[in-house]
């Protein structure tokens, strides 16, 4: 949930208002800024997931439930991207 909230918050704070404007320069600069920060966030989450898996790999209980926090973080940060792509496409269509 935290990864979802952060990713959606990045969109809401950095990109949402610019996508609603009719100024292509504003949209492009906001999109570039959001993209840089979103990629950095993705790398941070994936690095955290990898670290989690490496640290807990040797001492986990039987079964596969121990990997669920890492999978949840990866999916949690990927799901808001679907909403962002739809907003970007909607913005591009209205121009």
PDB file of C-alpha atoms in Angstrom, residues 2 5 8-10 24 29 32 43 50 52-53 65-66 69 74-75 77-78 81 85:
ATOM      1  CA  UNK A   2       2.865   2.351   0.775  1.00  0.00           C
ATOM      2  CA  UNK A   5       0.523   5.630  -2.268  1.00  0.00           C
ATOM      3  CA  UNK A   8       0.233   7.813  -7.006  1.00  0.00           C
ATOM      4  CA  UNK A   9       1.337  10.750  -4.870  1.00  0.00           C
ATOM      5  CA  UNK A  10       4.200  11.449  -7.278  1.00  0.00           C
ATOM      6  CA  UNK A  24       2.548  21.692 -24.350  1.00  0.00           C
ATOM      7  CA  UNK A  29       8.633  19.631 -18.623  1.00  0.00           C
ATOM      8  CA  UNK A  32      10.189  14.741 -17.915  1.00  0.00           C
ATOM      9  CA  UNK A  43      14.764   1.525  -8.863  1.00  0.00           C
ATOM     10  CA  UNK A  50      16.111  -7.475  -4.010  1.00  0.00           C
ATOM     11  CA  UNK A  52      14.773  -8.091   1.192  1.00  0.00           C
ATOM     12  CA  UNK A  53      14.986 -11.316  -0.800  1.00  0.00           C
ATOM     13  CA  UNK A  65       4.688 -16.650   1.684  1.00  0.00           C
ATOM     14  CA  UNK A  66       7.901 -14.947   2.823  1.00  0.00           C
ATOM     15  CA  UNK A  69       6.050  -8.283   0.888  1.00  0.00           C
ATOM     16  CA  UNK A  74       6.655  -4.372  -6.790  1.00  0.00           C
ATOM     17  CA  UNK A  75       2.996  -4.626  -7.804  1.00  0.00           C
ATOM     18  CA  UNK A  77       4.385   0.588  -7.372  1.00  0.00           C
ATOM     19  CA  UNK A  78       3.405  -0.736 -10.810  1.00  0.00           C
ATOM     20  CA  UNK A  81       1.434   3.512 -13.513  1.00  0.00           C
ATOM     21  CA  UNK A  85      -0.622   6.142 -18.579  1.00  0.00           C
TER      22      UNK A  85
END
